[in-house]
């Protein structure tokens, strides 16, 4: 439930940055005065009830696993963060004879924590695809209703004891709340009986995707995505499907695990491409070759799997985590910038063709651009989901004829951020933004593409939840929903 209208906290001598997962030098909030870290829902209630009495603005935070830029809070130097990671109980598992059910999780529960808890009890999260290092409440707040074109995301919600009701404006605002409706204290998740999945990967020529029917390529699978390698003009098509729970295999996926040798080598190679393009194309070629093999180990023995397909329990294969004795790439100073924007899937091929034109133009201008991320450019998909501010909503402004009914394609373009030199943006498109993976400038340019009626409705719901304007953020300011 959302709880709106003092306890364990870190009081800072002066306002200072609150960082993203990338650590110092990568602020999610530029000026934070205090960080509260409650350990129970009751403590969250107390903080929120007293929030309006303080001369501060507030922002909820979990693990910051999906924040890339300084857009989580407002720029008020009196900003206070309510960090919810210690509020992480799981309860009330209900699993019916039909293999479906629900579970109640608190604000700080992460996806791997819940997956392990459910697996021990013969259940599974479902087909939701999000990063391994974020909370479920955070996924709801940023509207991460993504699985594939065929399946709904398994995130439902329980906000102020609010049941799912697509005709209820409060529900439509709550399912992509952006942290502006208060703290998500509990979420009710739809779950399934435990199952296993396969992961398979094939390589496609670039023309097959850019000039193909992307909907027909992706929609047959419970979830699927592309990895685009523009330098070699190839795509990897990653597909997933359900197999019997007794199928052999214990594959465990990791996208971010890096050994010390890999980290040092990659950092030197990528930094060499700061001012000239050639090393970047060498890097992409290496990453492409590595990504052709499974990014999976056996969970029991931590040995690499060498051929496709691979099999394992649902969450271990769909998302996974970190391999034992390895660290995420950012711990080796491998930091990134990113841009993630969504278009109707029916316009996806046209968008990718336009991106290819921009790549070709950059090369003709002597400034060739390619992918400098270990998994290429990620092309993801989401089924249409009705909400006011979600990426996959079918709500559009008057006169906008875009058809979102078949779902959305998300163009996710992460790239290496050099440790030295100047940094230049690569691409910007006037489409719907991901709410934690874009700069302020991208949000400012994207507002014109959002439905004004949805923004007005969200602002009205926000005033009901937070009449004193306690919870604020840069994103809310840009959208104009905090007046």
Coordinates of C-alpha atoms in Angstrom, one line a residue:
X1 CA 0.0 0.0 0.0
X2 CA 1.0 3.6 -0.5
X3 CA 1.2 5.5 2.7
X4 CA 1.0 9.3 2.6
X5 CA -0.2 12.1 4.5
X6 CA 11.6 9.9 13.9
X7 CA 13.6 7.0 13.8
X8 CA 16.9 5.5 12.5
X9 CA 18.6 7.9 10.1
X10 CA 21.9 9.2 8.8
X11 CA 22.1 13.0 9.4
X12 CA 24.6 14.7 7.1
X13 CA 26.6 17.8 8.2
X14 CA 25.7 19.5 5.0
X15 CA 23.6 18.4 2.0
X16 CA 25.6 16.0 -0.2
X17 CA 24.9 13.8 -3.2
X18 CA 23.0 10.5 -2.9
X19 CA 24.6 8.2 -5.5
X20 CA 23.3 5.8 -8.1
X21 CA 24.5 2.2 -8.3
X22 CA 27.6 3.6 -10.0
X23 CA 28.8 5.1 -6.7
X24 CA 30.6 8.4 -6.0
X25 CA 30.5 10.9 -8.9
X26 CA 27.2 9.5 -10.2
X27 CA 24.5 11.2 -8.1
X28 CA 20.8 10.2 -8.2
X29 CA 20.2 13.2 -6.0
X30 CA 22.5 16.2 -5.9
X31 CA 21.6 17.6 -2.4
X32 CA 20.4 15.3 0.4
X33 CA 20.3 16.4 4.0
X34 CA 19.1 13.2 5.7
X35 CA 18.6 9.5 4.9
X36 CA 16.1 7.6 6.9
X37 CA 16.4 3.9 6.9
X38 CA 13.3 2.4 8.6
X39 CA 13.1 -1.3 9.4
X40 CA 9.3 -1.8 9.5
X41 CA 6.3 -0.6 7.7
X42 CA 5.1 1.1 10.9
X43 CA 8.3 3.2 10.9
X44 CA 7.6 4.2 7.3
X45 CA 4.1 5.2 8.4
X46 CA 5.5 7.4 11.2
X47 CA 8.0 9.1 8.9
X48 CA 5.4 9.8 6.3
X49 CA 2.9 11.1 8.8
X50 CA 5.5 13.5 10.1
X51 CA 6.9 14.5 6.7
X52 CA 4.6 17.4 6.2
X53 CA 5.7 19.0 9.5
X54 CA 9.3 19.2 8.3
X55 CA 10.7 21.9 6.0
X56 CA 12.0 19.3 3.6
X57 CA 11.1 17.5 0.5
X58 CA 11.1 13.7 0.5
X59 CA 11.9 10.9 -2.0
X60 CA 11.6 7.2 -1.5
X61 CA 14.6 4.9 -2.5
X62 CA 15.3 1.2 -2.5
X63 CA 18.6 0.0 -3.8
X64 CA 19.1 2.6 -6.6
X65 CA 19.8 -0.4 -8.8
X66 CA 18.1 1.3 -11.8
X67 CA 18.9 4.9 -11.3
X68 CA 21.4 6.3 -13.9
X69 CA 21.1 10.1 -13.6
X70 CA 20.3 12.9 -11.1
X71 CA 16.5 12.8 -11.5
X72 CA 15.4 10.8 -8.4
X73 CA 14.9 13.8 -6.1
X74 CA 14.2 17.5 -6.3
X75 CA 17.1 19.9 -6.2
X76 CA 16.0 21.2 -2.8
X77 CA 19.1 21.1 -0.4
X78 CA 16.7 20.0 2.4
X79 CA 15.8 16.8 0.6
X80 CA 15.3 13.8 2.8
X81 CA 15.4 10.2 1.5
X82 CA 13.4 7.3 2.9
X83 CA 15.5 4.3 2.1
X84 CA 13.4 1.2 2.3
X85 CA 15.8 -1.7 1.7
X86 CA 15.6 -2.9 5.4
X87 CA 11.8 -3.2 5.2
X88 CA 11.8 -6.6 3.3
X89 CA 9.4 -9.1 4.8
X90 CA 7.5 -11.6 2.5
X91 CA 4.3 -13.1 3.6
X92 CA 0.8 -14.4 2.7
X93 CA 1.6 -16.8 -0.1
X94 CA -1.5 -18.0 -1.8
X95 CA -1.2 -20.7 -4.5
X96 CA -4.2 -22.3 -5.9
X97 CA -4.7 -25.7 -7.6
X98 CA -4.7 -24.0 -11.0
X99 CA -1.1 -22.9 -10.5
X100 CA -1.7 -19.2 -9.9
X101 CA -1.7 -17.1 -6.8
X102 CA -0.3 -14.1 -5.0
X103 CA 2.2 -13.1 -2.4
X104 CA 2.6 -9.9 -0.3
X105 CA 6.0 -8.2 -0.2
X106 CA 7.3 -5.2 1.6
X107 CA 9.0 -2.1 0.2
X108 CA 12.6 -3.3 0.2
X109 CA 12.1 -6.9 -1.2
X110 CA 14.3 -7.4 -4.3
X111 CA 13.4 -9.7 -7.1
X112 CA 16.1 -12.3 -6.4
X113 CA 15.1 -12.4 -2.7
X114 CA 11.5 -13.1 -3.6
X115 CA 12.5 -15.6 -6.3
X116 CA 14.5 -17.7 -3.8
X117 CA 11.8 -17.4 -1.2
X118 CA 9.1 -18.6 -3.7
X119 CA 11.3 -21.4 -5.2
X120 CA 11.7 -22.9 -1.7
X121 CA 7.9 -23.0 -1.5
X122 CA 7.2 -24.4 -5.0
X123 CA 6.3 -21.0 -6.6
X124 CA 7.8 -18.5 -9.0
X125 CA 7.5 -14.8 -9.9
X126 CA 6.5 -15.3 -13.5
X127 CA 7.8 -13.7 -16.6
X128 CA 8.7 -10.2 -15.4
X129 CA 12.0 -9.0 -16.7
X130 CA 13.8 -6.4 -14.6
X131 CA 17.3 -6.0 -13.3
X132 CA 18.4 -8.2 -10.5
X133 CA 19.4 -5.4 -8.2
X134 CA 16.2 -3.4 -7.8
X135 CA 13.2 -3.7 -5.5
X136 CA 9.7 -4.8 -6.6
X137 CA 8.3 -1.6 -5.2
X138 CA 10.8 0.4 -7.3
X139 CA 9.7 -1.5 -10.4
X140 CA 6.1 -0.5 -9.7
X141 CA 7.1 3.1 -9.1
X142 CA 8.9 3.4 -12.4
X143 CA 6.3 1.5 -14.3
X144 CA 8.4 -1.5 -15.2
X145 CA 5.5 -3.4 -16.6
X146 CA 7.6 -5.4 -19.1
X147 CA 7.7 -9.0 -20.0
X148 CA 7.2 -9.4 -23.7
X149 CA 4.5 -8.8 -26.3
X150 CA 2.7 -12.0 -25.3
X151 CA 2.6 -12.0 -21.5
X152 CA 1.6 -9.4 -18.9
X153 CA 4.2 -8.4 -16.3
X154 CA 3.5 -10.2 -13.1
X155 CA 3.6 -6.9 -11.0
X156 CA 0.1 -6.0 -9.7
X157 CA -0.2 -3.7 -6.7
X158 CA -1.9 -3.0 -3.4
X159 CA -1.9 0.7 -2.9
X160 CA -3.8 2.1 0.0
X161 CA -5.5 -1.3 -0.1
X162 CA -6.3 -0.5 -3.7
X163 CA -7.2 -3.4 -5.9
X164 CA -6.4 -3.5 -9.5
X165 CA -9.1 -1.6 -11.4
X166 CA -8.3 -0.2 -14.8
X167 CA -11.2 2.2 -14.6
X168 CA -9.9 3.8 -11.4
X169 CA -7.8 6.9 -11.9
X170 CA -6.0 6.4 -8.6
X171 CA -4.9 2.9 -9.7
X172 CA -3.8 4.2 -13.1
X173 CA -1.6 6.8 -11.4
X174 CA -0.3 4.4 -8.7
X175 CA 1.0 1.8 -11.2
X176 CA 3.6 4.3 -12.4
X177 CA 3.8 6.6 -9.4
X178 CA 7.4 7.9 -10.0
X179 CA 7.9 8.2 -6.3
X180 CA 5.5 11.2 -6.3
X181 CA 2.6 9.5 -4.4
X182 CA 4.6 8.6 -1.4
X183 CA 6.3 5.3 -0.3
X184 CA 5.1 2.0 -1.7
X185 CA 5.1 0.1 1.5
X186 CA 3.6 -3.2 0.3
X187 CA 3.0 -4.8 -3.1
X188 CA 0.8 -7.7 -3.9
X189 CA 2.4 -9.8 -6.6
X190 CA 0.8 -12.3 -8.9
X191 CA 2.8 -15.6 -8.8
X192 CA 2.7 -18.9 -10.5
X193 CA 3.5 -22.5 -9.6
X194 CA 7.3 -23.1 -10.0
X195 CA 8.5 -24.0 -13.4
X196 CA 11.7 -24.1 -15.5
X197 CA 12.5 -22.2 -18.7
X198 CA 14.9 -22.5 -21.6
X199 CA 16.9 -19.7 -23.0
X200 CA 18.0 -19.9 -26.6
X201 CA 19.9 -17.5 -28.9
X202 CA 20.3 -17.2 -32.6
X203 CA 22.2 -14.7 -34.8
X204 CA 20.4 -12.6 -37.4
X205 CA 21.7 -10.3 -40.1
X206 CA 20.9 -6.7 -39.5
X207 CA 18.7 -6.4 -42.6
X208 CA 16.5 -9.3 -41.3
X209 CA 15.4 -7.2 -38.3
X210 CA 15.4 -3.7 -39.8
X211 CA 13.2 -4.9 -42.7
X212 CA 11.4 -7.6 -40.9
X213 CA 8.1 -7.9 -38.9
X214 CA 9.4 -7.5 -35.4
X215 CA 6.0 -8.2 -33.8
X216 CA 5.9 -11.6 -35.5
X217 CA 9.5 -12.4 -34.5
X218 CA 9.0 -11.6 -30.8
X219 CA 5.3 -12.3 -29.9
X220 CA 5.4 -16.1 -30.0
X221 CA 7.7 -16.3 -26.9
X222 CA 6.9 -15.8 -23.2
X223 CA 9.7 -13.2 -23.4
X224 CA 12.4 -12.3 -25.9
X225 CA 14.7 -9.5 -26.8
X226 CA 17.3 -8.4 -29.3
X227 CA 20.9 -7.4 -28.7
X228 CA 22.1 -5.2 -31.6
X229 CA 25.7 -5.0 -32.7
X230 CA 25.7 -2.1 -35.3
X231 CA 29.5 -2.4 -35.9
X232 CA 29.2 -5.9 -37.2
X233 CA 25.6 -5.4 -38.5
X234 CA 24.2 -8.3 -36.5
X235 CA 21.5 -9.0 -34.0
X236 CA 21.3 -11.7 -31.4
X237 CA 17.8 -12.9 -30.8
X238 CA 17.3 -14.2 -27.2
X239 CA 14.2 -16.2 -26.7
X240 CA 12.7 -17.9 -23.6
X241 CA 10.0 -20.5 -23.1
X242 CA 8.6 -22.7 -20.4
X243 CA 9.6 -26.3 -19.9
X244 CA 8.6 -28.9 -17.4
X245 CA 9.7 -28.3 -13.8
X246 CA 11.5 -31.7 -13.9
X247 CA 13.6 -30.8 -16.9
X248 CA 17.3 -31.2 -16.2
X249 CA 19.5 -28.1 -16.0
X250 CA 20.5 -25.4 -13.4
X251 CA 21.6 -22.5 -15.6
X252 CA 22.2 -19.2 -14.0
X253 CA 22.4 -16.0 -16.0
X254 CA 24.6 -13.0 -15.4
X255 CA 24.8 -9.9 -17.5
X256 CA 27.0 -7.8 -15.2
X257 CA 29.6 -10.2 -13.6
X258 CA 33.2 -9.4 -14.4
X259 CA 36.5 -10.9 -13.4
X260 CA 39.4 -8.6 -12.4
X261 CA 41.2 -9.4 -15.7
X262 CA 38.1 -8.7 -17.7
X263 CA 37.5 -5.5 -15.9
X264 CA 41.0 -4.1 -16.3
X265 CA 41.3 -5.2 -20.0
X266 CA 37.9 -3.7 -20.9
X267 CA 38.6 -0.4 -19.1
X268 CA 41.9 0.1 -21.0
X269 CA 40.4 -0.9 -24.3
X270 CA 37.3 1.3 -24.0
X271 CA 39.2 4.3 -22.7
X272 CA 41.4 4.1 -25.8
X273 CA 38.2 4.7 -27.9
X274 CA 37.5 8.1 -26.3
X275 CA 38.8 10.2 -29.1
X276 CA 39.1 7.8 -32.0
X277 CA 36.5 5.3 -33.2
X278 CA 38.7 2.3 -34.3
X279 CA 39.2 0.9 -30.7
X280 CA 35.5 1.0 -30.1
X281 CA 34.9 -1.2 -33.1
X282 CA 37.5 -3.7 -31.8
X283 CA 35.8 -3.6 -28.5
X284 CA 32.4 -4.3 -30.0
X285 CA 33.8 -7.2 -32.1
X286 CA 35.2 -8.8 -28.9
X287 CA 31.9 -8.2 -27.0
X288 CA 29.9 -9.6 -29.9
X289 CA 31.9 -12.8 -30.0
X290 CA 31.7 -13.3 -26.2
X291 CA 28.0 -12.6 -26.2
X292 CA 27.4 -15.3 -28.9
X293 CA 28.1 -17.9 -26.2
X294 CA 25.7 -18.3 -23.2
X295 CA 26.2 -15.7 -20.4
X296 CA 25.2 -18.5 -18.1
X297 CA 27.0 -20.7 -15.5
X298 CA 25.7 -23.8 -13.8
X299 CA 24.4 -22.7 -10.4
X300 CA 25.6 -25.8 -8.6
X301 CA 29.2 -25.8 -9.8
X302 CA 29.7 -22.3 -11.3
X303 CA 31.0 -23.7 -14.5
X304 CA 30.3 -21.8 -17.8
X305 CA 27.7 -23.3 -20.2
X306 CA 29.1 -23.4 -23.7
X307 CA 26.2 -24.0 -26.0
X308 CA 22.5 -23.1 -26.5
X309 CA 19.9 -23.7 -25.4
X310 CA 20.3 -23.7 -21.6
X311 CA 17.7 -24.7 -19.0
X312 CA 17.1 -23.8 -15.4
X313 CA 14.6 -22.5 -12.9
X314 CA 12.6 -19.4 -13.9
X315 CA 14.3 -16.5 -12.2
X316 CA 17.8 -18.0 -12.5
X317 CA 17.5 -18.1 -16.3
X318 CA 15.3 -15.0 -16.9
X319 CA 17.4 -12.7 -14.7
X320 CA 20.0 -14.4 -12.5
X321 CA 22.5 -12.1 -10.7
X322 CA 26.2 -12.2 -9.9
X323 CA 28.5 -15.2 -10.2
X324 CA 30.3 -16.2 -7.1
X325 CA 33.6 -14.3 -6.5
X326 CA 32.9 -11.8 -9.3
X327 CA 31.9 -8.2 -9.1
X328 CA 29.6 -6.0 -11.2
X329 CA 31.3 -4.0 -14.0
X330 CA 30.9 -0.7 -12.2
X331 CA 33.1 -1.9 -9.4
X332 CA 36.0 -1.9 -11.9
X333 CA 35.3 1.7 -12.9
X334 CA 33.3 0.6 -16.0
X335 CA 30.6 3.1 -15.9
X336 CA 28.0 3.9 -18.5
X337 CA 25.6 6.4 -20.0
X338 CA 22.3 5.3 -21.3
X339 CA 19.3 6.3 -23.3
X340 CA 16.0 4.3 -23.2
X341 CA 13.0 5.3 -25.2
X342 CA 9.9 3.4 -26.3
X343 CA 7.9 3.4 -29.5
X344 CA 4.9 1.3 -30.6
X345 CA 6.2 -2.1 -31.7
X346 CA 4.6 -1.5 -35.1
X347 CA 7.0 1.4 -35.6
X348 CA 10.0 -0.4 -34.1
X349 CA 11.7 -1.4 -37.4
X350 CA 11.3 2.2 -38.7
X351 CA 13.0 3.5 -35.5
X352 CA 15.9 1.1 -35.9
X353 CA 16.3 2.0 -39.6
X354 CA 16.5 5.6 -38.6
X355 CA 19.1 4.8 -36.0
X356 CA 21.1 2.9 -38.7
X357 CA 20.9 6.1 -40.8
X358 CA 22.3 8.1 -38.0
X359 CA 25.2 5.6 -37.5
X360 CA 26.0 5.8 -41.2
X361 CA 25.9 9.6 -41.2
X362 CA 28.2 9.7 -38.2
X363 CA 30.7 7.4 -40.1
X364 CA 30.4 9.6 -43.2
X365 CA 31.2 12.6 -41.0
X366 CA 34.4 10.9 -39.7
X367 CA 32.9 10.3 -36.2
X368 CA 31.8 6.6 -36.5
X369 CA 29.7 5.4 -33.6
X370 CA 29.0 1.8 -32.5
X371 CA 28.1 -0.1 -29.3
X372 CA 30.5 0.0 -26.5
X373 CA 28.5 -2.0 -24.0
X374 CA 29.3 -5.6 -23.2
X375 CA 25.8 -6.8 -24.4
X376 CA 25.3 -4.4 -27.3
X377 CA 22.2 -2.3 -27.7
X378 CA 19.3 -3.9 -25.9
X379 CA 16.0 -4.0 -27.7
X380 CA 13.2 -4.9 -25.3
X381 CA 9.4 -5.3 -25.5
X382 CA 6.4 -4.8 -23.3
X383 CA 2.7 -5.7 -23.7
X384 CA 0.2 -2.8 -23.6
X385 CA -0.6 -1.9 -20.0
X386 CA -3.1 0.9 -19.2
X387 CA -1.6 3.5 -16.9
X388 CA -1.3 7.3 -16.9
X389 CA 2.5 7.5 -17.3
X390 CA 3.7 4.0 -18.2
X391 CA 5.8 3.5 -21.3
X392 CA 3.3 0.9 -22.7
X393 CA 0.0 2.7 -22.1
X394 CA -2.3 3.1 -25.0
X395 CA -3.3 6.7 -23.9
X396 CA -2.2 9.3 -26.4
X397 CA -2.7 13.0 -26.9
X398 CA -5.4 14.3 -29.2
X399 CA -4.4 13.9 -32.9
X400 CA -1.7 11.3 -32.1
X401 CA -2.5 8.3 -34.3
X402 CA 0.2 6.0 -32.9
X403 CA -1.1 2.5 -32.2
X404 CA 0.3 1.1 -28.9
X405 CA -2.3 -1.8 -28.8
X406 CA 0.3 -4.4 -29.9
X407 CA 2.8 -3.3 -27.3
X408 CA 6.0 -1.3 -27.2
X409 CA 9.6 -1.7 -28.3
X410 CA 12.1 -0.2 -25.9
X411 CA 15.4 1.0 -27.4
X412 CA 17.9 0.8 -24.6
X413 CA 21.3 2.2 -25.7
X414 CA 23.9 2.0 -22.9
X415 CA 27.4 3.0 -23.7
X416 CA 30.7 3.2 -21.9
X417 CA 31.4 6.5 -20.1
X418 CA 35.2 7.2 -20.5
X419 CA 37.0 8.0 -17.3
X420 CA 38.9 10.8 -19.1
X421 CA 37.9 13.5 -21.6
X422 CA 34.7 15.1 -22.8
X423 CA 31.4 13.2 -23.0
X424 CA 28.9 13.7 -25.8
X425 CA 25.3 12.4 -26.1
X426 CA 24.8 9.9 -28.9
X427 CA 21.2 9.9 -29.7
X428 CA 17.9 11.5 -28.7
X429 CA 14.5 10.7 -30.1
X430 CA 11.0 12.3 -29.4
X431 CA 9.4 9.2 -27.9
X432 CA 8.4 8.0 -24.5
X433 CA 11.2 7.9 -21.9
X434 CA 12.1 5.2 -19.4
X435 CA 11.7 7.1 -16.1
X436 CA 15.1 6.2 -14.5
X437 CA 17.4 5.9 -17.5
X438 CA 17.4 9.2 -19.2
X439 CA 18.8 12.7 -18.6
X440 CA 16.8 15.8 -17.7
X441 CA 17.2 17.0 -21.3
X442 CA 15.6 13.9 -22.7
X443 CA 12.7 14.2 -20.3
X444 CA 12.3 17.9 -21.3
X445 CA 12.1 16.9 -25.0
X446 CA 9.8 14.0 -24.3
X447 CA 7.0 15.8 -22.5
X448 CA 5.4 16.9 -25.8
X449 CA 4.8 13.2 -26.6
X450 CA 2.8 12.5 -23.5
X451 CA -0.9 12.7 -23.2
X452 CA -1.8 16.0 -21.5
X453 CA -5.0 14.6 -20.1
X454 CA -3.0 11.8 -18.4
X455 CA -0.6 14.4 -16.9
X456 CA -3.6 16.4 -15.6
X457 CA -5.2 13.3 -14.1
X458 CA -1.9 12.3 -12.4
X459 CA -1.5 15.7 -10.9
X460 CA -5.1 15.5 -9.5
X461 CA -4.4 12.2 -7.9
X462 CA -1.1 13.5 -6.5
X463 CA -2.9 16.4 -4.8
X464 CA -5.2 13.9 -3.1
X465 CA -2.3 11.8 -1.9
X466 CA 0.1 14.6 -1.1
X467 CA -1.8 17.9 -0.6
X468 CA 1.3 19.5 1.0
X469 CA 3.6 18.6 -1.8
X470 CA 6.0 16.7 0.4
X471 CA 7.2 14.2 -2.2
X472 CA 9.0 15.9 -5.1
X473 CA 11.4 15.1 -7.9
X474 CA 13.1 16.7 -11.0
X475 CA 11.0 14.4 -13.2
X476 CA 7.8 15.7 -11.5
X477 CA 8.9 19.2 -12.1
X478 CA 9.6 18.6 -15.8
X479 CA 6.2 16.9 -16.3
X480 CA 4.4 19.7 -14.6
X481 CA 2.5 17.4 -12.2
X482 CA 3.6 19.0 -8.9
X483 CA 1.7 22.3 -9.1

